[in-house]
Phi, psi and omega in degrees: 000135186267121169290164171315119161088358166297157171267133155290133200282150184288137172236071198302344163314292197271356162256337173237332182279306179299321146319313201292320194304322202278340169287316186261020167042061158252119191260320169232156168240134170319311177224145169229114169259134171281112159300313189192124185319017179297168169303308194264022166242320181295283195307342167291329199269000139313314162284327183299334200267351159297317193248012164202090185291139194281155150292312181261131181221117166273111185211164175310137150300127171087022176277114184258022171309121193301349192267301195309322179268007180280310175330308200272333178293317178311333199270335199269353171293323190291334191119357182287130159264134166307124168241078163295129198261117196252139169308126177102339193253053186321147163231154180254142189226129177269084194258110162021065163071015170220126172285138192237121174247130164232149168230159173239121162329147166239115187227118155317104172090345181332150188266190179304311208273335174303352174236023156313137187291125180240132179258139179210125174294094181266057224283067197069234216253003167286175163195146160240139168250134190210084185272035181046235194257016192311141185232201168321296201294300167300342178251353150293297178314293193310326170301328169268345190250010171201284146081021200271149168301152193245170170249305175239162187216110169303135170271133203268146188089002199075345200078039164295150184312305160323350176246186194028048180315162176296306186318290194298334171276300189294343175272329197272321182046082150294165177249323183227171154236180198212149132245115183261119190188124187299142173301110203048047162288151202303340209253339199031058167283154003278108167348137178295301156006282169305291173343312195276300178326324180263336165296314182303322199255019172070051191232140180256127189264124159273132185255140182267344165274352157241323213246348172083226166276102202253137182229150194223124166251154191253128174271118193318342190272352186112343154316135158244115183249158202224111164252141192219160172277339179210132207229097187284144169316326181302344227269127175237137154222128206047044188095351184285101184309144167317127193182174195296312181251108175258128175255120187233141175242000000 
């Protein structure tokens, strides 16, 4: 609840995600994943659940956040099944030919960020890793327990300095990465050291603060087709000129 004179907090679920789903004609989604109940991940899901109710809502087992309880209740009211993912016990789903693997790192005394649900999507020869706000410990756990190369990597923790470490990048070897971060955000995401680590490996890093809405379609032959609101004229991927659609081989 916002008091008189206070600025209403930004809700990207209502402002960005719900309108995008409507424009795409999407009225229901197969799977929605709450990586962890930090406000910047949890709050926007309420609008997303209303806009396109999920058939399955996945989250880390054992989380006791009161707003998570409300989200689960509303999702069930709209027809969702709940999928709690337990540390060290990955869940696997087959959705329309896409293998979805959900894992919570088994780490003693892990931080909220390192308890993020790590989501891997496999579509033919293409694979994507969506690691939430994972930091060094969770990244090391993933490299040790999975460590397969991926086509697409969503930069962990919005490109924070404490994430996208050497172990993760050397194991994942992404073809393309995307950092979700706000324009002139107060955290300085993505951190210059992180940008440099991707650049040193020749991995294009798209940023929502610069490129706007970024969409990556993974093709079963291993290609990643990238679309974004803004692609600078200097943008190149494996020698390909910039454009509204880029193929990554």
